[in-house]
CSV table of C-alpha atoms in Angstrom, one decimal:
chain,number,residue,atom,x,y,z
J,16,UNK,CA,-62.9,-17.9,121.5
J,17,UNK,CA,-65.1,-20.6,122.3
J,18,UNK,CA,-62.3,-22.6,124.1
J,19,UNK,CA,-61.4,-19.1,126.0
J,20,UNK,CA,-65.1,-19.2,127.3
J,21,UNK,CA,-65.3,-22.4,128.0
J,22,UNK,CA,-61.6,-22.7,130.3
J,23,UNK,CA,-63.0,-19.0,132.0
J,24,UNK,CA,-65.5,-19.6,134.8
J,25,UNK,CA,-67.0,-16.3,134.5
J,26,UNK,CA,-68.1,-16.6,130.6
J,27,UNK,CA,-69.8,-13.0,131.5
J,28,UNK,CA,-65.8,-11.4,131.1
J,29,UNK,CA,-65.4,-13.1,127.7
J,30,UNK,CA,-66.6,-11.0,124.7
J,31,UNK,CA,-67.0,-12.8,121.5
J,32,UNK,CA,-66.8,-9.6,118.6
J,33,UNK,CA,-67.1,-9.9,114.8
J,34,UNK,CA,-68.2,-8.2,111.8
J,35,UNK,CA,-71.6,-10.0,111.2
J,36,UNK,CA,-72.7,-8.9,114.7
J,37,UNK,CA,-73.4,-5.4,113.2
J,38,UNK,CA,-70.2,-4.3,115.2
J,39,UNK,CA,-69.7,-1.3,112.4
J,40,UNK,CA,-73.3,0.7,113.5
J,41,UNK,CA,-72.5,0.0,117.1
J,42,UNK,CA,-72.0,3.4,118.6
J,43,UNK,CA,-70.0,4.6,121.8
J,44,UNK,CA,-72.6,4.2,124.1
J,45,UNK,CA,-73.1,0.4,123.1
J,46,UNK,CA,-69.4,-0.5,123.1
J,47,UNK,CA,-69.2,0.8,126.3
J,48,UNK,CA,-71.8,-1.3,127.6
J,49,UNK,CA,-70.3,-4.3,125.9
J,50,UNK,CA,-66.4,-3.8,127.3
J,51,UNK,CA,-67.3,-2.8,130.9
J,52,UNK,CA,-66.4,-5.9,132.9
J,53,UNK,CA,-64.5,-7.8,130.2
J,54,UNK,CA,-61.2,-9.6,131.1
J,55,UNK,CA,-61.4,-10.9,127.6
J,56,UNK,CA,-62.1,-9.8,123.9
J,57,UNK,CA,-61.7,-12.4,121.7
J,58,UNK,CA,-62.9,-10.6,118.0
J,59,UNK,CA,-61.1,-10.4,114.5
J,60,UNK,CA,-58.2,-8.4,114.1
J,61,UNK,CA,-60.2,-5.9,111.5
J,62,UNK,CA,-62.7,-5.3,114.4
J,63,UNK,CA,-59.8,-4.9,116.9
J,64,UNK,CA,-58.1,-2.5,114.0
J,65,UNK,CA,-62.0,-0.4,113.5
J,66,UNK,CA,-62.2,0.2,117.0
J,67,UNK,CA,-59.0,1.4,117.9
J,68,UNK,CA,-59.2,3.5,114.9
J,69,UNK,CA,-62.3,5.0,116.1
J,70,UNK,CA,-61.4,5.5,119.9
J,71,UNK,CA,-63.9,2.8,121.2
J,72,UNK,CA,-60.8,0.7,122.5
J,73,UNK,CA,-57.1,2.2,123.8
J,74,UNK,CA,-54.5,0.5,122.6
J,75,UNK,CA,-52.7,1.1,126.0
J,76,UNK,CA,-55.2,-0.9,127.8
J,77,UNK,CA,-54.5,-4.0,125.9
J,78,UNK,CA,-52.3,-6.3,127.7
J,79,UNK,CA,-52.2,-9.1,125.4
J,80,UNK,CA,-52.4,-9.7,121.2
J,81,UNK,CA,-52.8,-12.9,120.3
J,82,UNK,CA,-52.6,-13.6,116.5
J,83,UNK,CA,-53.4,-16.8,115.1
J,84,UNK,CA,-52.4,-17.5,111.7
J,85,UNK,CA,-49.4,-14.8,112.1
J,86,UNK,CA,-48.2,-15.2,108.7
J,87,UNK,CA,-50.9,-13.1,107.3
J,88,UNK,CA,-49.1,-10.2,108.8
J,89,UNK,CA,-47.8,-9.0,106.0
J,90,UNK,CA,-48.8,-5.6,103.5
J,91,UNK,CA,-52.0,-4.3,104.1
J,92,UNK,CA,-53.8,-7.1,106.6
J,93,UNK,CA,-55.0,-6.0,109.8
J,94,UNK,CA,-52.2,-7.8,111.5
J,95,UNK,CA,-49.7,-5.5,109.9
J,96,UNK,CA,-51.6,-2.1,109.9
J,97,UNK,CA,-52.8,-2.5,114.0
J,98,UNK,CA,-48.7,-2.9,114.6
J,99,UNK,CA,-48.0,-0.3,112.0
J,100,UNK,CA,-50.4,2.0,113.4
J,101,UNK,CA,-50.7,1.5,117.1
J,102,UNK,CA,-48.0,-0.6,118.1
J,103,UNK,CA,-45.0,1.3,116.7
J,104,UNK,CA,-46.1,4.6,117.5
J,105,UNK,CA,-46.8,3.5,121.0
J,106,UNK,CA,-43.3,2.1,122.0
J,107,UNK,CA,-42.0,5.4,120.4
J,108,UNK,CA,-44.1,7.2,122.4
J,109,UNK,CA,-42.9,4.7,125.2
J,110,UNK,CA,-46.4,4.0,126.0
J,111,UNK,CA,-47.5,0.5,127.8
J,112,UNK,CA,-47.2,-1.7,125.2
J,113,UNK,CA,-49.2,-5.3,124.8
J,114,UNK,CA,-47.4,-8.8,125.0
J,115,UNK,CA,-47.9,-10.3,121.5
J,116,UNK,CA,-48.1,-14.1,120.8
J,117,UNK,CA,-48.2,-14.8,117.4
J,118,UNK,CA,-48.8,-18.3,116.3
J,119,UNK,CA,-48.8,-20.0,112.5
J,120,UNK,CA,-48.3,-23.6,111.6
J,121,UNK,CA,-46.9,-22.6,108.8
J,122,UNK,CA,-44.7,-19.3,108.6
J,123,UNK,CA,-43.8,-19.5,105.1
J,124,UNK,CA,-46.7,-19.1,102.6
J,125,UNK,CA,-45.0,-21.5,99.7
J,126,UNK,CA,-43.6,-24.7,99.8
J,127,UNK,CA,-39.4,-24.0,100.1
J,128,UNK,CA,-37.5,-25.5,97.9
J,129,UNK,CA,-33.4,-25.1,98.2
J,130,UNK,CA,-33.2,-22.3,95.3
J,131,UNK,CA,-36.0,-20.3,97.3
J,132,UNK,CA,-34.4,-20.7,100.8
J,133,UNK,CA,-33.5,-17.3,100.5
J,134,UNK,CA,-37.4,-16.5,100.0
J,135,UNK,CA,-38.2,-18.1,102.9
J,136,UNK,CA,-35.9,-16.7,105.6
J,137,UNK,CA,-37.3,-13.0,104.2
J,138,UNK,CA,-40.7,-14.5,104.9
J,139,UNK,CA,-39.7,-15.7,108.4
J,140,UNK,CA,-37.9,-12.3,108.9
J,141,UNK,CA,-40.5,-10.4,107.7
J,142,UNK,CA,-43.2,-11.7,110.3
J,143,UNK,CA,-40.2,-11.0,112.8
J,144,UNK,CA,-39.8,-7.1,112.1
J,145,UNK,CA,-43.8,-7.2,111.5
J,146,UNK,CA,-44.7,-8.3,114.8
J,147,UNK,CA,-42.2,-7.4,116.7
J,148,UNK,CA,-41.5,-11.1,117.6
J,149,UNK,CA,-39.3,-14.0,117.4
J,150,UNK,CA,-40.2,-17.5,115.3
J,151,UNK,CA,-39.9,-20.2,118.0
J,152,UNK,CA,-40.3,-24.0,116.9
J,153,UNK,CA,-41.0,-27.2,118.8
J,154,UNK,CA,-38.0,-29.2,118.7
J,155,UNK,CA,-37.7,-33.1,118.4
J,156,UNK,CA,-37.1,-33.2,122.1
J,157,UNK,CA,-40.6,-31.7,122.7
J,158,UNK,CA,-42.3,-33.1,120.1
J,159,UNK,CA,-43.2,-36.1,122.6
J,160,UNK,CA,-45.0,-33.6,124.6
J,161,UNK,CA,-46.7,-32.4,121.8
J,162,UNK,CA,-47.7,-35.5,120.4
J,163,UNK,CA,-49.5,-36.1,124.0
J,164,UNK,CA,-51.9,-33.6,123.2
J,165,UNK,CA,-52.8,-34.2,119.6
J,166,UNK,CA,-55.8,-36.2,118.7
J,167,UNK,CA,-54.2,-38.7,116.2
J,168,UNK,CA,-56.7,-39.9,113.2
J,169,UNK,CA,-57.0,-43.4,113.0
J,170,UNK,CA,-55.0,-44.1,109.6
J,171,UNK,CA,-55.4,-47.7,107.5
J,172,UNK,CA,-54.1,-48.1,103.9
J,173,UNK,CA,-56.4,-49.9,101.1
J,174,UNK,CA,-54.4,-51.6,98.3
J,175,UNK,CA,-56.0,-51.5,95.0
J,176,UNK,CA,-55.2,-53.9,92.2
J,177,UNK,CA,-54.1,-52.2,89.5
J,178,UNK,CA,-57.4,-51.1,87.4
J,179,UNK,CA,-59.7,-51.3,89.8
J,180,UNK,CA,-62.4,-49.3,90.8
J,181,UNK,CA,-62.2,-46.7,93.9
J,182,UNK,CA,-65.1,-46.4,95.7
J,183,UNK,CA,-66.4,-42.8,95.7
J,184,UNK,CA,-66.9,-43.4,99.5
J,185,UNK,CA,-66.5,-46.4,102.1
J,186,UNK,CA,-69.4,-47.1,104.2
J,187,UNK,CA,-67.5,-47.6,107.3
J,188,UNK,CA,-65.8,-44.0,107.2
J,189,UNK,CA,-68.3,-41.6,108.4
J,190,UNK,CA,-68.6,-38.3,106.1
């Protein structure tokens, strides 16, 4: 969200929304106030998934879902329960639907080994049917693109001699 305010020159159309605000006492009358003129609502998905539940935001005026850390739309989460709920009812309905990016840097909860590939391809699928969406990875021809705009941490290796003490921290490596 902060990014999203900063890159928007009007921060005034940006709306920042989570629970700790006191979000859950906030009646009509004050969501109102804080929607009207708002471009953008960056908030969690269980305070996206309380107010469409309670009618304080339509799910047909939503143009875009963005989900970060997709994976978690599985079961029960908010992820899974705003498509379950509002999503799938409104393409039935054939209302306006939103565009949905979903994005993970890891789609698969567990580390895959070749006896669980099976696992993981239900994971991936699962996400797929869940969200209405399609995995999409960077390939090694893009990764040089990618790579351009990654910070990279400055890496050095320390040999030890065998029995020697580890410092519990290095003076030069900043905490």
């Amino acid at each position: 969200c902060k990014y999203i305010q900063r890159i928007v020159k009007d921060t005034g159309r940006v709306g920042v929304y989570y629970g700790d605000m006191g979000i859950d006492t906030w009646g009509e009358g004050r969501w109102l106030e804080e929607l009207t003129g708002k471009k953008v609502m960056c908030m969690t998905a269980q305070v996206l998934l309380n107010a469409l539940r309670h009618g304080v935001i339509f799910f047909e005026t939503v143009a875009l879902l963005v989900f970060d850390e997709a994976h978690h739309a599985t079961k029960s989460h908010p992820f899974n329960s705003i498509m379950r709920e509002f999503y799938f009812p409104a393409r039935k309905a054939k209302s306006p639907l939103p565009r949905i990016f979903g994005m993970t840097a890891s789609p698969i909860k567990v580390k895959c080994a070749t006896e669980q590939f099976p696992f993981c391809i239900k994971s991936i699928q699962t996400i797929q049917v869940n969200l209405q969406a399609r995995v999409v990875v960077v390939n090694n021809a893009s990764q040089e693109a990618v790579d351009a705009c990654i910070a990279k941490p400055d890496e050095f290796i320390i040999k030890y001699a065998p029995g020697e003490a580890v410092p519990q921290s290095d003076p030069d490596v900043e905490d």
